[in-house]
């Protein structure tokens, strides 16, 4: 590389990277000691907010609201279970980063072969792009609804959120955390306000938090959805693989003395508290969305679960459940607040998606590019299917366009079902290991048991829902032949996923054994 006039190294757009995770912000935030519990918690607060964003992004909205419309409060327990599993997984992710000083991608790559690393990188990139498609659709629709900007132009405008990212990288990571928290509070306020006006039956809300035999049943079908498919939709939209990579990286932003085990333990403790507090906020947002589906709208009133349909339903007095909501709806406040929350959600996800992309690229294939370029490339790739969808439906009715965009968003989430096991399984194996984490920080027997139950359960549910997810690519009313094709494709994919999981499991086991032998040899030499 050449030199700049100031004698500094000139950076290429794409560089080799094998250093600390997100090196520009790694260990840059100092936390004073002996400043009291609440001040210490505040100093560690922030990374959890960036993680929580993924649990309340636009992909969650229609699944929760539609679940409420179709089954009342039955699926409240699914939101609670998903949130508790998320807290468990994010705790392990943060602990892995803090204790091992590697993010999840780096840790996997260090224990597996280059070829498997490339396969897992590509798989995770597809999952991030699938998430980005939901963000593009959400942000573009919000711009259309708020300002009347044509959808094609609105989609292109979403590309320029890279300029926002450029600005944010200049102001410091602590300020980025604060901005994300503010946007989360905006989203929370919007839904608290709308639910408060609706006057839900709180007794039924709390009763719904207890799962029953009906929660995962297939006996009852409403609007083409069974409780099982509704539950799978909520789980799939809630627990996302990229959050595990992100949290294992940004948990390292605080400066830690790794020679002091107590300092490491303090960081793990407060990082976990921060994560659980923020994920509790995400639980309330998702619960409020489901309650909206029950209490804000009349039962069965929302025929169009897309963002367009929900926006219109919030301004249509015939769909709302009581006179107070109807009076406020006439002013346009309800629908406008919904669109504002949608835009805030999309912008929040912009920040976290870009950081995650950098984490997995550096960790799996040891490549680095500037965050703005990373964002530009990912967003342009995500924009392509959205633009194609808009253009193909431009000569059709508005409803056809809305349905096509909604189907694209829902179908894109199929990739999340592929990628999730390949982040959960390595995370659990590594945090279970005393070789990786040390005896003090490895998972307790309770965390280990709950972790395996969650990993096996979520993987099983994702695979169980895969045939229906593939079938969704054929539209709302597939023929018998199309259903058979979807089942065959899903069968092949399930076999491929299980084979890749087995490959990953074997390589991680062997890599851990090699690492244990290396540590033993070093200890022997030291003696």
Coordinates of C-alpha atoms in Angstrom, one line a residue:
X1 CA 0.0 0.0 0.0
X2 CA 1.1 3.6 -0.6
X3 CA 1.4 6.5 1.8
X4 CA -0.7 9.6 2.1
X5 CA 0.8 13.0 2.4
X6 CA 0.5 12.8 6.2
X7 CA 2.4 9.5 6.3
X8 CA -0.6 7.4 7.0
X9 CA -1.4 4.1 5.3
X10 CA -3.7 4.6 2.3
X11 CA -6.7 2.3 2.6
X12 CA -8.0 0.1 -0.2
X13 CA -11.7 -0.4 -0.6
X14 CA -11.3 -4.1 0.2
X15 CA -8.6 -5.2 2.7
X16 CA -7.5 -8.3 4.5
X17 CA -8.8 -8.3 8.1
X18 CA -7.9 -10.7 10.9
X19 CA -7.9 -8.5 13.9
X20 CA -10.3 -7.7 16.7
X21 CA -14.0 -7.7 15.8
X22 CA -15.2 -4.2 14.5
X23 CA -11.7 -3.0 15.3
X24 CA -12.7 0.7 14.9
X25 CA -14.9 0.5 18.0
X26 CA -13.5 -2.5 19.9
X27 CA -12.7 -1.7 23.5
X28 CA -13.0 2.1 22.8
X29 CA -15.6 2.9 25.5
X30 CA -14.1 3.1 29.1
X31 CA -16.4 2.2 32.0
X32 CA -15.2 3.7 35.4
X33 CA -15.1 1.3 38.3
X34 CA -16.9 1.9 41.7
X35 CA -19.5 4.3 40.3
X36 CA -22.6 2.6 41.7
X37 CA -25.0 0.0 40.1
X38 CA -27.2 2.4 38.1
X39 CA -24.4 4.5 36.7
X40 CA -22.5 1.3 35.7
X41 CA -25.7 -0.1 34.1
X42 CA -26.1 3.1 32.1
X43 CA -22.4 2.9 31.0
X44 CA -22.9 -0.6 29.6
X45 CA -26.4 0.2 28.1
X46 CA -26.6 0.5 24.3
X47 CA -25.5 -2.7 22.6
X48 CA -28.7 -4.4 23.8
X49 CA -30.7 -1.7 22.0
X50 CA -29.0 -2.5 18.7
X51 CA -29.7 -6.1 19.2
X52 CA -33.4 -5.5 20.2
X53 CA -33.9 -3.7 16.9
X54 CA -33.8 -7.1 15.1
X55 CA -36.7 -8.3 17.3
X56 CA -39.1 -5.5 16.3
X57 CA -38.2 -4.9 12.6
X58 CA -40.8 -4.6 9.9
X59 CA -40.8 -8.3 9.4
X60 CA -42.5 -8.8 12.8
X61 CA -45.4 -6.5 12.2
X62 CA -47.8 -8.3 9.9
X63 CA -47.2 -11.7 11.6
X64 CA -48.1 -10.4 15.1
X65 CA -51.1 -8.3 14.0
X66 CA -52.5 -11.0 11.7
X67 CA -52.0 -13.5 14.5
X68 CA -54.1 -11.3 16.8
X69 CA -56.8 -10.8 14.1
X70 CA -57.1 -14.6 13.5
X71 CA -56.7 -16.1 17.0
X72 CA -57.3 -13.3 19.5
X73 CA -54.8 -13.6 22.4
X74 CA -53.9 -17.3 21.8
X75 CA -50.5 -16.5 20.4
X76 CA -49.4 -14.1 23.1
X77 CA -47.6 -17.1 24.7
X78 CA -45.6 -17.6 21.5
X79 CA -44.3 -14.0 21.6
X80 CA -43.3 -14.5 25.3
X81 CA -41.5 -17.9 24.6
X82 CA -39.7 -16.3 21.6
X83 CA -38.6 -13.4 23.7
X84 CA -37.3 -15.6 26.5
X85 CA -35.4 -17.8 24.0
X86 CA -34.0 -14.6 22.5
X87 CA -32.8 -13.4 25.9
X88 CA -31.0 -16.8 26.4
X89 CA -29.3 -16.8 23.0
X90 CA -28.3 -13.1 23.2
X91 CA -26.8 -13.7 26.7
X92 CA -24.6 -16.5 25.3
X93 CA -23.6 -14.4 22.3
X94 CA -22.6 -11.4 24.5
X95 CA -20.7 -13.8 26.9
X96 CA -18.8 -15.4 24.0
X97 CA -17.6 -12.1 22.7
X98 CA -16.6 -10.7 26.1
X99 CA -14.8 -13.8 27.3
X100 CA -13.2 -15.2 24.2
X101 CA -12.5 -11.7 22.6
X102 CA -13.9 -13.2 19.3
X103 CA -17.3 -12.6 17.7
X104 CA -19.3 -15.6 16.7
X105 CA -18.1 -15.6 13.0
X106 CA -14.5 -15.4 14.1
X107 CA -15.0 -18.2 16.7
X108 CA -16.6 -20.5 14.1
X109 CA -13.9 -19.8 11.5
X110 CA -11.2 -20.4 14.1
X111 CA -12.5 -23.9 14.7
X112 CA -13.6 -24.9 11.2
X113 CA -12.1 -25.2 7.7
X114 CA -11.9 -22.4 5.1
X115 CA -14.4 -24.1 2.8
X116 CA -17.1 -24.4 5.6
X117 CA -16.4 -20.8 6.6
X118 CA -17.2 -19.6 3.0
X119 CA -20.4 -21.7 2.9
X120 CA -21.6 -20.3 6.2
X121 CA -20.6 -16.8 5.2
X122 CA -22.7 -17.0 2.0
X123 CA -25.6 -18.5 3.9
X124 CA -25.5 -15.7 6.5
X125 CA -25.2 -13.1 3.8
X126 CA -28.4 -14.3 2.2
X127 CA -30.1 -14.2 5.6
X128 CA -29.0 -10.5 6.0
X129 CA -30.2 -9.7 2.5
X130 CA -33.6 -11.3 3.3
X131 CA -33.8 -9.1 6.4
X132 CA -32.8 -6.1 4.3
X133 CA -35.6 -6.8 1.8
X134 CA -38.1 -6.3 4.7
X135 CA -36.4 -3.1 5.6
X136 CA -36.5 -1.8 2.0
X137 CA -40.2 -2.6 1.7
X138 CA -41.0 -1.1 5.1
X139 CA -39.1 2.1 4.6
X140 CA -40.3 2.6 1.0
X141 CA -43.9 2.1 2.0
X142 CA -43.5 4.5 4.9
X143 CA -42.1 7.2 2.6
X144 CA -45.0 6.6 0.2
X145 CA -47.6 6.7 2.9
X146 CA -46.2 9.8 4.7
X147 CA -45.1 11.9 1.7
X148 CA -46.9 10.4 -1.3
X149 CA -43.5 9.5 -3.0
X150 CA -44.1 6.9 -5.8
X151 CA -42.9 3.5 -4.7
X152 CA -40.1 3.1 -7.3
X153 CA -38.6 6.4 -6.3
X154 CA -39.1 5.6 -2.6
X155 CA -37.2 2.3 -3.1
X156 CA -34.3 4.2 -4.6
X157 CA -34.4 6.7 -1.8
X158 CA -33.8 3.9 0.7
X159 CA -30.4 3.3 -1.0
X160 CA -29.3 6.8 0.2
X161 CA -29.6 5.9 3.9
X162 CA -26.0 5.1 3.4
X163 CA -25.4 8.8 3.8
X164 CA -27.1 8.6 7.3
X165 CA -24.7 5.8 8.1
X166 CA -21.7 7.9 7.0
X167 CA -22.8 10.6 9.3
X168 CA -23.3 8.2 12.2
X169 CA -19.8 6.7 11.8
X170 CA -18.4 10.2 12.5
X171 CA -20.2 10.9 15.7
X172 CA -19.1 8.0 17.8
X173 CA -20.6 4.6 18.8
X174 CA -22.1 5.8 22.1
X175 CA -24.2 8.4 20.2
X176 CA -25.3 5.7 17.7
X177 CA -26.5 3.7 20.6
X178 CA -28.5 6.7 21.9
X179 CA -30.1 7.3 18.5
X180 CA -31.2 3.7 18.3
X181 CA -32.7 3.9 21.8
X182 CA -34.6 7.1 20.8
X183 CA -36.1 5.4 17.7
X184 CA -37.1 2.4 19.8
X185 CA -38.9 4.7 22.2
X186 CA -40.7 6.3 19.2
X187 CA -42.0 2.9 18.1
X188 CA -43.0 1.9 21.6
X189 CA -44.9 5.2 22.2
X190 CA -46.8 4.8 18.9
X191 CA -48.2 1.3 19.8
X192 CA -48.7 2.1 23.5
X193 CA -50.9 5.1 22.5
X194 CA -52.9 3.1 19.9
X195 CA -53.5 0.2 22.3
X196 CA -54.4 2.5 25.2
X197 CA -57.1 4.0 23.0
X198 CA -58.5 0.6 22.2
X199 CA -59.1 -0.5 25.8
X200 CA -58.2 -4.2 25.4
X201 CA -59.4 -6.9 27.8
X202 CA -56.3 -7.2 30.0
X203 CA -57.5 -10.3 31.7
X204 CA -57.5 -12.1 28.3
X205 CA -54.2 -10.6 27.4
X206 CA -52.5 -12.1 30.6
X207 CA -54.4 -15.4 30.1
X208 CA -52.9 -15.6 26.6
X209 CA -49.4 -15.6 28.0
X210 CA -49.9 -19.3 29.2
X211 CA -49.4 -21.8 26.3
X212 CA -52.2 -24.3 25.7
X213 CA -52.7 -27.4 23.5
X214 CA -54.3 -25.1 21.0
X215 CA -51.3 -22.8 20.6
X216 CA -49.5 -25.1 18.1
X217 CA -52.6 -27.0 16.8
X218 CA -53.5 -27.4 13.1
X219 CA -57.2 -28.1 13.8
X220 CA -58.5 -24.6 13.3
X221 CA -57.9 -22.5 10.1
X222 CA -58.7 -18.8 9.9
X223 CA -57.8 -16.7 6.9
X224 CA -55.6 -19.6 5.6
X225 CA -53.6 -19.6 8.8
X226 CA -53.6 -22.3 11.6
X227 CA -52.3 -21.6 15.1
X228 CA -49.2 -23.6 14.2
X229 CA -48.4 -21.6 11.1
X230 CA -49.1 -18.4 13.0
X231 CA -46.7 -19.5 15.7
X232 CA -44.0 -20.4 13.2
X233 CA -44.4 -17.0 11.5
X234 CA -44.0 -15.1 14.8
X235 CA -41.0 -17.3 15.9
X236 CA -39.4 -17.0 12.4
X237 CA -39.8 -13.2 12.4
X238 CA -38.6 -12.8 16.0
X239 CA -35.4 -14.9 16.5
X240 CA -33.0 -13.9 13.7
X241 CA -29.4 -15.3 13.2
X242 CA -27.7 -12.0 12.4
X243 CA -28.4 -10.7 16.0
X244 CA -26.2 -13.4 17.5
X245 CA -23.2 -12.3 15.3
X246 CA -23.9 -8.7 16.0
X247 CA -24.1 -9.0 19.8
X248 CA -21.0 -11.1 20.1
X249 CA -19.1 -8.2 18.3
X250 CA -20.6 -5.1 19.9
X251 CA -20.4 -6.6 23.4
X252 CA -16.7 -5.9 23.0
X253 CA -17.0 -2.2 22.6
X254 CA -16.4 -1.6 26.3
X255 CA -12.8 -1.6 27.5
X256 CA -12.1 -4.7 29.6
X257 CA -9.0 -5.9 31.5
X258 CA -9.0 -9.5 30.5
X259 CA -6.3 -10.3 33.0
X260 CA -8.8 -9.4 35.8
X261 CA -11.5 -12.1 35.9
X262 CA -13.7 -9.9 38.1
X263 CA -13.7 -7.2 35.4
X264 CA -14.7 -9.8 32.8
X265 CA -17.5 -11.1 35.1
X266 CA -18.7 -7.5 35.7
X267 CA -18.9 -6.9 31.9
X268 CA -20.8 -10.1 31.3
X269 CA -23.3 -9.3 34.1
X270 CA -24.1 -5.8 32.9
X271 CA -24.1 -6.7 29.2
X272 CA -26.7 -9.4 30.1
X273 CA -28.8 -6.9 32.1
X274 CA -28.6 -4.4 29.2
X275 CA -29.7 -7.1 26.7
X276 CA -32.6 -8.4 28.8
X277 CA -33.9 -4.9 29.5
X278 CA -33.9 -4.0 25.8
X279 CA -35.3 -7.3 24.7
X280 CA -38.1 -6.8 27.3
X281 CA -38.9 -3.6 25.4
X282 CA -39.0 -5.6 22.2
X283 CA -41.4 -8.1 23.8
X284 CA -43.7 -5.3 24.7
X285 CA -43.6 -3.9 21.1
X286 CA -44.5 -7.3 19.6
X287 CA -47.1 -8.0 22.3
X288 CA -48.7 -4.5 21.5
X289 CA -48.7 -5.4 17.8
X290 CA -50.7 -8.6 18.5
X291 CA -53.0 -6.7 20.9
X292 CA -53.6 -4.1 18.1
X293 CA -54.8 -7.0 15.9
X294 CA -57.3 -8.0 18.5
X295 CA -58.4 -4.7 20.2
X296 CA -57.8 -1.9 17.7
X297 CA -59.5 -3.5 14.8
X298 CA -62.8 -5.4 14.7
X299 CA -62.4 -9.1 14.5
X300 CA -61.7 -10.1 10.9
X301 CA -61.8 -6.5 9.7
X302 CA -58.2 -6.4 8.3
X303 CA -58.4 -8.2 5.0
X304 CA -55.1 -6.9 3.8
X305 CA -52.3 -7.6 6.3
X306 CA -49.7 -5.7 4.3
X307 CA -48.4 -2.3 5.5
X308 CA -50.7 -0.6 3.1
X309 CA -53.7 -2.5 4.4
X310 CA -52.8 -1.8 8.1
X311 CA -52.3 1.9 7.3
X312 CA -55.7 2.1 5.5
X313 CA -57.4 0.2 8.3
X314 CA -56.2 2.7 10.9
X315 CA -57.9 5.5 9.0
X316 CA -61.0 3.6 8.1
X317 CA -63.6 4.1 10.8
X318 CA -65.5 0.9 9.8
X319 CA -62.6 -1.3 10.8
X320 CA -61.9 0.2 14.2
X321 CA -63.3 -1.3 17.4
X322 CA -64.6 1.7 19.4
X323 CA -65.8 5.3 19.3
X324 CA -62.6 6.7 20.8
X325 CA -60.4 5.1 18.2
X326 CA -62.8 6.2 15.4
X327 CA -62.8 9.8 16.6
X328 CA -58.9 9.9 16.7
X329 CA -58.7 8.1 13.3
X330 CA -60.7 10.8 11.6
X331 CA -57.8 13.2 12.2
X332 CA -55.4 10.8 10.5
X333 CA -53.2 10.6 13.6
X334 CA -53.4 6.8 14.0
X335 CA -52.3 6.0 10.4
X336 CA -49.6 8.7 10.4
X337 CA -48.1 7.4 13.7
X338 CA -48.1 3.9 12.2
X339 CA -46.1 5.1 9.2
X340 CA -43.7 7.0 11.4
X341 CA -43.1 4.0 13.5
X342 CA -42.5 1.9 10.3
X343 CA -39.9 4.4 9.1
X344 CA -38.2 4.5 12.5
X345 CA -38.0 0.7 12.5
X346 CA -36.5 0.6 9.0
X347 CA -33.8 3.1 9.9
X348 CA -32.9 1.3 13.0
X349 CA -32.4 -1.9 11.1
X350 CA -30.2 0.0 8.6
X351 CA -27.6 0.5 11.3
X352 CA -27.6 -3.0 12.8
X353 CA -27.7 -4.8 9.4
X354 CA -24.6 -2.9 8.2
X355 CA -22.6 -3.7 11.3
X356 CA -23.6 -7.3 11.2
X357 CA -22.5 -7.6 7.5
X358 CA -19.1 -6.3 8.4
X359 CA -18.8 -8.7 11.3
X360 CA -19.5 -11.8 9.2
X361 CA -17.4 -10.7 6.3
X362 CA -14.4 -10.1 8.5
X363 CA -15.0 -13.2 10.7
X364 CA -15.7 -15.8 8.0
X365 CA -13.5 -14.7 5.0
X366 CA -11.2 -12.1 6.6
X367 CA -12.2 -9.3 4.3
X368 CA -13.0 -5.7 5.2
X369 CA -14.6 -2.9 3.3
X370 CA -15.8 0.6 4.5
X371 CA -19.2 0.5 6.2
X372 CA -20.7 2.9 3.6
X373 CA -19.6 0.6 0.7
X374 CA -20.8 -2.5 2.6
X375 CA -24.2 -0.9 3.1
X376 CA -24.4 0.3 -0.5
X377 CA -23.7 -3.1 -2.0
X378 CA -26.1 -4.9 0.3
X379 CA -28.9 -2.4 -0.1
X380 CA -28.5 -2.4 -4.0
X381 CA -28.7 -6.2 -4.0
X382 CA -31.8 -6.1 -1.8
X383 CA -33.4 -3.4 -3.9
X384 CA -33.4 -5.5 -7.0
X385 CA -36.1 -8.0 -6.1
X386 CA -38.3 -5.2 -4.7
X387 CA -38.0 -3.1 -7.9
X388 CA -38.8 -6.2 -10.0
X389 CA -41.8 -6.8 -7.8
X390 CA -43.0 -3.2 -8.1
X391 CA -42.5 -3.0 -11.9
X392 CA -44.2 -6.4 -12.6
X393 CA -47.3 -5.2 -10.7
X394 CA -47.3 -1.6 -12.0
X395 CA -50.0 -2.3 -14.5
X396 CA -52.2 -4.2 -12.1
X397 CA -54.5 -3.1 -9.3
X398 CA -53.1 -1.4 -6.1
X399 CA -54.2 -4.5 -4.1
X400 CA -52.2 -6.8 -6.4
X401 CA -49.1 -4.6 -5.9
X402 CA -49.6 -4.6 -2.1
X403 CA -50.1 -8.4 -2.0
X404 CA -47.0 -9.0 -4.1
X405 CA -44.8 -6.8 -1.9
X406 CA -46.2 -8.5 1.2
X407 CA -45.6 -11.9 -0.3
X408 CA -42.0 -11.0 -1.2
X409 CA -41.3 -9.8 2.3
X410 CA -42.8 -13.0 3.8
X411 CA -41.1 -15.3 1.3
X412 CA -37.7 -13.7 1.8
X413 CA -37.8 -14.8 5.5
X414 CA -37.3 -18.4 4.3
X415 CA -33.6 -17.8 4.3
X416 CA -33.7 -17.1 8.0
X417 CA -34.9 -20.6 8.6
X418 CA -31.7 -21.8 6.8
X419 CA -29.3 -19.7 8.6
X420 CA -30.6 -19.8 12.2
X421 CA -29.4 -23.3 13.2
X422 CA -25.9 -22.5 11.9
X423 CA -25.5 -19.6 14.4
X424 CA -27.4 -21.2 17.3
X425 CA -25.6 -24.6 17.3
X426 CA -22.0 -23.2 17.2
X427 CA -22.9 -20.6 19.8
X428 CA -24.2 -23.2 22.2
X429 CA -21.3 -25.6 21.7
X430 CA -18.7 -22.9 22.3
X431 CA -20.3 -21.4 25.4
X432 CA -20.8 -25.0 26.8
X433 CA -17.1 -25.6 26.5
X434 CA -14.7 -25.0 29.4
X435 CA -11.9 -24.9 26.8
X436 CA -13.4 -21.9 25.1
X437 CA -14.9 -20.1 28.0
X438 CA -13.0 -21.3 31.1
X439 CA -14.7 -23.1 34.0
X440 CA -16.2 -19.9 35.5
X441 CA -17.9 -18.6 32.3
X442 CA -19.0 -21.8 30.6
X443 CA -22.7 -22.4 30.6
X444 CA -24.2 -23.7 33.8
X445 CA -26.2 -27.0 33.6
X446 CA -29.5 -25.0 33.5
X447 CA -28.4 -22.7 30.7
X448 CA -27.0 -25.7 28.8
X449 CA -30.3 -27.6 29.2
X450 CA -32.4 -24.6 28.2
X451 CA -30.0 -23.9 25.3
X452 CA -30.2 -27.3 23.8
X453 CA -34.0 -27.4 24.2
X454 CA -34.2 -24.0 22.4
X455 CA -31.8 -24.9 19.6
X456 CA -33.5 -28.3 18.9
X457 CA -37.0 -26.8 19.3
X458 CA -36.4 -23.8 17.0
X459 CA -34.5 -25.9 14.4
X460 CA -37.3 -28.5 14.4
X461 CA -40.1 -25.8 14.1
X462 CA -38.2 -24.1 11.3
X463 CA -37.8 -27.3 9.4
X464 CA -41.5 -28.2 10.1
X465 CA -42.6 -24.9 8.7
X466 CA -40.3 -25.1 5.6
X467 CA -42.8 -26.9 3.3
X468 CA -45.4 -24.2 3.9
X469 CA -42.8 -21.5 3.4
X470 CA -41.7 -22.9 0.1
X471 CA -45.4 -23.3 -0.9
X472 CA -45.8 -19.6 -0.3
X473 CA -43.7 -18.9 -3.4
X474 CA -46.6 -20.3 -5.5
X475 CA -49.1 -17.8 -4.2
X476 CA -52.0 -18.0 -1.9
X477 CA -53.9 -20.8 -3.7
X478 CA -51.4 -23.3 -5.0
X479 CA -52.6 -26.3 -7.0
X480 CA -52.0 -29.9 -5.8
X481 CA -49.2 -30.2 -8.3
X482 CA -47.5 -27.1 -6.9
X483 CA -48.0 -28.3 -3.3
X484 CA -46.3 -31.6 -4.3
X485 CA -43.4 -29.7 -5.9
X486 CA -43.1 -27.5 -2.8
X487 CA -43.0 -30.5 -0.5
X488 CA -40.3 -32.1 -2.7
X489 CA -38.2 -28.9 -2.7
X490 CA -38.6 -28.6 1.1
X491 CA -37.5 -32.2 1.5
X492 CA -34.3 -31.7 -0.4
X493 CA -33.6 -28.5 1.5
X494 CA -34.2 -30.2 4.9
X495 CA -31.8 -33.0 3.9
X496 CA -29.2 -30.3 2.8
X497 CA -29.7 -28.3 6.1
X498 CA -29.2 -31.5 8.2
X499 CA -26.1 -32.5 6.2
X500 CA -24.6 -29.1 6.6
X501 CA -25.4 -29.0 10.3
X502 CA -23.7 -32.4 10.7
X503 CA -20.6 -31.1 8.8
X504 CA -20.6 -28.0 11.1
X505 CA -21.0 -30.1 14.2
X506 CA -18.1 -32.5 13.3
X507 CA -15.7 -29.6 12.4
X508 CA -16.5 -27.7 15.5
X509 CA -16.0 -30.8 17.7
X510 CA -12.7 -31.6 16.0
X511 CA -11.6 -27.9 16.2
X512 CA -12.4 -27.8 19.9
X513 CA -10.3 -31.0 20.5
X514 CA -7.4 -29.5 18.6
X515 CA -7.6 -26.3 20.6
X516 CA -7.7 -28.3 23.9
X517 CA -4.6 -30.2 22.8
X518 CA -2.8 -27.0 21.9
X519 CA -3.6 -25.5 25.3
X520 CA -2.4 -28.7 27.0
X521 CA 0.8 -28.6 25.1
X522 CA 1.5 -25.0 26.1
X523 CA 0.8 -25.7 29.7
X524 CA 3.3 -28.7 29.4
X525 CA 6.0 -26.5 27.9
X526 CA 5.4 -23.9 30.6
X527 CA 6.1 -26.5 33.3

